[in-house]
Coordinates of C-alpha atoms in Angstrom, one line a residue:
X1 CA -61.7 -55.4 -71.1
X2 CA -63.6 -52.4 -71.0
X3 CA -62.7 -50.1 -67.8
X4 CA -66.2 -47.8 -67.0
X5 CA -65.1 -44.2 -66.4
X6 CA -66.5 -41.6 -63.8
X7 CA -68.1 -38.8 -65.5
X8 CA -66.5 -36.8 -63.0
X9 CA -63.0 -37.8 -64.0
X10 CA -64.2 -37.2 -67.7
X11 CA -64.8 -33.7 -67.0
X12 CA -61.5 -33.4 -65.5
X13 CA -59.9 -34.7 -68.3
X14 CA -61.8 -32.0 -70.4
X15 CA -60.9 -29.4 -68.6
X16 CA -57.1 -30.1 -68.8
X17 CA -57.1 -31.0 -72.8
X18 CA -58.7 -27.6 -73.3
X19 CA -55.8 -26.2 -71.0
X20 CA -53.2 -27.7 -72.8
X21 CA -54.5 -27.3 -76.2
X22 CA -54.8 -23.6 -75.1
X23 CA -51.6 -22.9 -73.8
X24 CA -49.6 -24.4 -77.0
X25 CA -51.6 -22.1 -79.0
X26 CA -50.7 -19.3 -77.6
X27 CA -46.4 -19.0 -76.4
X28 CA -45.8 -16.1 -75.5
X29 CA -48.7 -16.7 -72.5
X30 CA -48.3 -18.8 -69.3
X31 CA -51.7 -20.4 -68.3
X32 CA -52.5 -21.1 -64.9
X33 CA -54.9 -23.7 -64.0
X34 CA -56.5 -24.1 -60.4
X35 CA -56.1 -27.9 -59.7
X36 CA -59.8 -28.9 -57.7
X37 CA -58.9 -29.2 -54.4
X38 CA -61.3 -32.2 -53.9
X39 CA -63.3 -34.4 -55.9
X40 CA -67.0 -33.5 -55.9
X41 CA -70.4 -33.6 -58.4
X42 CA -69.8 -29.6 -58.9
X43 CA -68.9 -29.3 -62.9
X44 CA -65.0 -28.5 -63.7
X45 CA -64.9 -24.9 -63.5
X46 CA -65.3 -24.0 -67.2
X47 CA -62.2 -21.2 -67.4
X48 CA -58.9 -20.1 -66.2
X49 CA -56.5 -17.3 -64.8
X50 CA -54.1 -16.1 -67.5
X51 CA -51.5 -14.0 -66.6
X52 CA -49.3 -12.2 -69.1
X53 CA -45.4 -11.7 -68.4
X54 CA -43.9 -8.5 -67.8
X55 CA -42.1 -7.7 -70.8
X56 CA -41.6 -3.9 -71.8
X57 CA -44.4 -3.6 -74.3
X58 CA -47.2 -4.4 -71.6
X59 CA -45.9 -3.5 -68.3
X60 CA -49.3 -2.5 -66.1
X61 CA -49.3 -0.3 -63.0
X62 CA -52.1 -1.0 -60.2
X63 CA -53.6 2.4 -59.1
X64 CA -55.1 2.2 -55.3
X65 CA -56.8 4.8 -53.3
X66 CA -55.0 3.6 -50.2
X67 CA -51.6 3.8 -51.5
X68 CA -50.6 7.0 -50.3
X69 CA -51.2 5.8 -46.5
X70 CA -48.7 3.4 -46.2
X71 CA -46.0 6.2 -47.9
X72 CA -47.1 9.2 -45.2
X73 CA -45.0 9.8 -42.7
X74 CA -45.7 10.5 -39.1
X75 CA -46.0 13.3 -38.3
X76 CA -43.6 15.0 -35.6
X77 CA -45.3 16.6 -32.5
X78 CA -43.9 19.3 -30.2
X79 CA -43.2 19.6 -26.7
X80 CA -47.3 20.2 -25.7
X81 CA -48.4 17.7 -28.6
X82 CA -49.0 20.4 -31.3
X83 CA -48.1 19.1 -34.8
X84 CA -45.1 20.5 -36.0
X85 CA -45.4 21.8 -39.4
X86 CA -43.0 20.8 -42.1
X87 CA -42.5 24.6 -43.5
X88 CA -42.0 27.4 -40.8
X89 CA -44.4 29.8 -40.8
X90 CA -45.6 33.0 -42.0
X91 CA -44.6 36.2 -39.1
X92 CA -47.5 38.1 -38.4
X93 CA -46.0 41.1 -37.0
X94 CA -49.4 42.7 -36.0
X95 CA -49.7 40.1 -33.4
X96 CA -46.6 41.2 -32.1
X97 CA -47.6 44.8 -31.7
X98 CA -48.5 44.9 -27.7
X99 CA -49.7 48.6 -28.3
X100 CA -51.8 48.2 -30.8
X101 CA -55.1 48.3 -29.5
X102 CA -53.9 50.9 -26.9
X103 CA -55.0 54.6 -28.1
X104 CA -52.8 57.4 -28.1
X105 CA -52.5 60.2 -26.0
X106 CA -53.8 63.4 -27.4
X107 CA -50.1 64.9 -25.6
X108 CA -48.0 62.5 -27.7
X109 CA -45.3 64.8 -30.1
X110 CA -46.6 64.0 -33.8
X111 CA -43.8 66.4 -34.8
X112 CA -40.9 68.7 -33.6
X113 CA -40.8 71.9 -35.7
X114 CA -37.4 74.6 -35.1
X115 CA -39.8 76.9 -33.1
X116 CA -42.4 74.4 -31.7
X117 CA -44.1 71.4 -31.6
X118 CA -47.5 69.7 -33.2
X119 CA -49.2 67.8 -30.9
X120 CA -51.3 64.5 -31.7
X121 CA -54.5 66.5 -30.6
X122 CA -54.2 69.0 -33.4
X123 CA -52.5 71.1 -30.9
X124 CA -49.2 73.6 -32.3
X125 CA -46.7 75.3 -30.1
X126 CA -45.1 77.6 -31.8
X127 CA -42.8 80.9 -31.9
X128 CA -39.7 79.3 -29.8
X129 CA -41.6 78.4 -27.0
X130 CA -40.5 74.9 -25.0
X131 CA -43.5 72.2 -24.1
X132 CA -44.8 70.7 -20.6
X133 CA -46.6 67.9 -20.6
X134 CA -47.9 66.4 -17.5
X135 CA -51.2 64.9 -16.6
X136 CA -52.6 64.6 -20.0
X137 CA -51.8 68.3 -20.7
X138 CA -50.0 70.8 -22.6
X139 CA -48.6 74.0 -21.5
X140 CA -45.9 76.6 -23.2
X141 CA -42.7 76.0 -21.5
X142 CA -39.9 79.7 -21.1
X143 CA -37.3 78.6 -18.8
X144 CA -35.1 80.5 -20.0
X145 CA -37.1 83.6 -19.2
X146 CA -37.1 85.6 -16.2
X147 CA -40.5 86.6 -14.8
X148 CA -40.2 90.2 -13.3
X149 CA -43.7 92.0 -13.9
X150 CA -46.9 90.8 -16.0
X151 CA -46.9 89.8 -18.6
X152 CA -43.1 89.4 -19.3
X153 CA -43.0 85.5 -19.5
X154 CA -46.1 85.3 -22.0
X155 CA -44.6 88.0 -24.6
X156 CA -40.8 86.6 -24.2
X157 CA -39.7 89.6 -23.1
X158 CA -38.0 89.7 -19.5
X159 CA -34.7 89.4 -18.8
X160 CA -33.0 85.8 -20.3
X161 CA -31.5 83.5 -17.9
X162 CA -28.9 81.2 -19.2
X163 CA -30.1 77.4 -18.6
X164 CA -26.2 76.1 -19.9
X165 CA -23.0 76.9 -17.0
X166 CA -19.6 76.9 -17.9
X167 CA -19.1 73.3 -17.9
X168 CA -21.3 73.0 -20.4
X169 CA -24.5 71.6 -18.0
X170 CA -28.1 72.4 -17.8
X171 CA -29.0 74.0 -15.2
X172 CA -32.5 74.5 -13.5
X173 CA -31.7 74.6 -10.0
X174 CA -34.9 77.8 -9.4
X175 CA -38.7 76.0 -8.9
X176 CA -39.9 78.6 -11.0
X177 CA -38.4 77.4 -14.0
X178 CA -40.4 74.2 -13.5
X179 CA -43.6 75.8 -13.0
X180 CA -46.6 74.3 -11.0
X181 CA -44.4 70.7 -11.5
X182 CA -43.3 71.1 -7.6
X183 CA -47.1 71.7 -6.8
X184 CA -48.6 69.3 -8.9
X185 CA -49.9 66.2 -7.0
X186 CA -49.9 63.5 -7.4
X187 CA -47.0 63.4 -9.4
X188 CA -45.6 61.3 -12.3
X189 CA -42.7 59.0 -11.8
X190 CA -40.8 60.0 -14.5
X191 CA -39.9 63.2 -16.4
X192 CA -38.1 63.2 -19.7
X193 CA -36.2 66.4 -20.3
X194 CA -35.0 67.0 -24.0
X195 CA -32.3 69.8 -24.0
X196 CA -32.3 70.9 -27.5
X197 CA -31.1 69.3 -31.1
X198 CA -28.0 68.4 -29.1
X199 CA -27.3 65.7 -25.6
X200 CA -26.2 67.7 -22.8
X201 CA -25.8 66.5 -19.5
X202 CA -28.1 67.7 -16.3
X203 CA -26.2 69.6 -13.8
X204 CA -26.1 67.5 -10.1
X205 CA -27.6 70.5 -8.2
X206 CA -30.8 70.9 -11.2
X207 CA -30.9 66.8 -10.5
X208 CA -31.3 67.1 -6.8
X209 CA -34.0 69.5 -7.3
X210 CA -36.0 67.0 -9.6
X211 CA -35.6 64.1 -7.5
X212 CA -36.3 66.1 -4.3
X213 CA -39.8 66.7 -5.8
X214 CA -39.6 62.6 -6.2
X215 CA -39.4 62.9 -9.7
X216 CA -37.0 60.4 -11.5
X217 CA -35.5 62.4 -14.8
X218 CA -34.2 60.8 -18.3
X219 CA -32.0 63.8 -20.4
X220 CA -31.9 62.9 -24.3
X221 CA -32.1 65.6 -26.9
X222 CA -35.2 66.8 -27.9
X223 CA -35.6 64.3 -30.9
X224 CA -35.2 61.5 -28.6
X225 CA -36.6 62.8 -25.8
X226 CA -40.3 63.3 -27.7
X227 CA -39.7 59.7 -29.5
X228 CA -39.5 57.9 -25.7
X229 CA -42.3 60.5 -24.2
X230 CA -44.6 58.8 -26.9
X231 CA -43.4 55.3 -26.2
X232 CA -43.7 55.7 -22.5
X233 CA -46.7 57.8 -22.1
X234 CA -48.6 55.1 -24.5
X235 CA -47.8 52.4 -22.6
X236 CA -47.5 53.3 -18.4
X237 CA -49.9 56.3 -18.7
X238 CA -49.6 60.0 -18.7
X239 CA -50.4 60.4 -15.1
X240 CA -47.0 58.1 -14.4
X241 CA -44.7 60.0 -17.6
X242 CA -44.1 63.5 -17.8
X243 CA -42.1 65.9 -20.7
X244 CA -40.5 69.2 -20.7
X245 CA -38.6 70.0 -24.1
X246 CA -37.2 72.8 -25.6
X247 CA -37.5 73.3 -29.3
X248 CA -34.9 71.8 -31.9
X249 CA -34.1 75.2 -32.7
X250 CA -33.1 77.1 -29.0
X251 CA -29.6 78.2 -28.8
X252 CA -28.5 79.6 -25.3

């Protein structure tokens, strides 16, 4: 009895002879066939997925360009949403500078020599003679000197008044020492009084005449004293910040 066989079956057949035949020929292989998933007049697909088992002699890696994403982490934001970086950062101290774009007085004290001082304007006060800045100006400064005729206080030469009492205090109690400072107006908040290469203190009557003129006072030695001038004047104004200082080299 002969049985009549669909060619579609045939091919079928076909395709899994050359399947087996295959994989005996080759061991150390697996092959993979895809059964059909329905029977239809489309031919037997005419190959087949081989895959090789991972042994150490042919171990493959897959290379993605979207690999990376799924490892990133998320990123941690701050308080107002910024990103928040993973190094800290560089210090820019430039940015920190609050004076830097403010110019300097031409008044401020570049340096403070035994007999004098060099002012930034090109300015030098020299042969033993204090300073008085106010208002954006320099004037020689002789309170130890004792005006009596004219011409005494610019040449040094009158009688010499001594600016340190027994207790060791300055003292500057006459309004001539200070000049035109108790006829100047308006007048600057502050006036920083540097006493010589060493602190002393002010004496309370010489501080009652300073604040009577509604003048606050600051004593430091004259190092310090030009040091806080610059600072101060720089940054509230020379109108507001006044200096008197005697040079580093004045002994009474």
């Amino acid at each position: 009895m002969t049985i009549p066989i669909n060619p579609m079956h045939s091919n079928v057949l076909r395709a899994l002879q050359r399947t087996t035949a295959f994989t005996l020929t080759t061991t150390p292989r697996v092959a993979v066939s895809r059964p059909p998933t329905s029977f239809s007049h489309s031919p037997a697909p005419s190959s087949s997925l081989i895959t090789t088992p991972t042994t150490k002699s042919n171990v493959s890696r897959c290379f993605t360009t979207t690999a990376h994403l799924l490892k990133q982490k998320k990123q941690k934001l701050a308080h107002n949403n910024e990103p928040i970086p993973d190094s800290p950062p560089t210090t820019d101290f430039s940015e920190m500078d609050m004076l830097g774009q403010t110019p300097i007085p031409s008044t401020a004290i570049d340096e403070c020599f035994h007999d004098g001082f060099a002012l930034n304007s090109g300015v030098q006060i020299t042969g033993g003679s204090g300073v008085l800045l106010v208002s954006g100006e320099a004037f020689e400064w002789r309170p130890w000197v004792v005006v009596s005729g004219a011409g005494d206080e610019e040449m040094g030469k009158g009688p010499k008044r001594k600016l340190v009492n027994e207790k060791g205090q300055w003292v500057l109690q006459s309004e001539e020492q200070w000049g035109f400072l108790g006829r100047l107006w308006p007048r600057p908040d502050l006036l920083i009084l540097g006493v010589g290469p060493s602190l002393r203190p002010l004496s309370p009557a010489t501080r009652t005449l300073i604040n009577s003129m509604g003048i606050r006072v600051e004593v430091l030695d004259t190092r310090n004293a030009a040091s806080q001038y610059n600072l101060l004047a720089t940054e509230r104004g020379v109108d507001q910040v006044a200096a008197a200082l005697v040079p580093l080299g004045w002994m009474e």
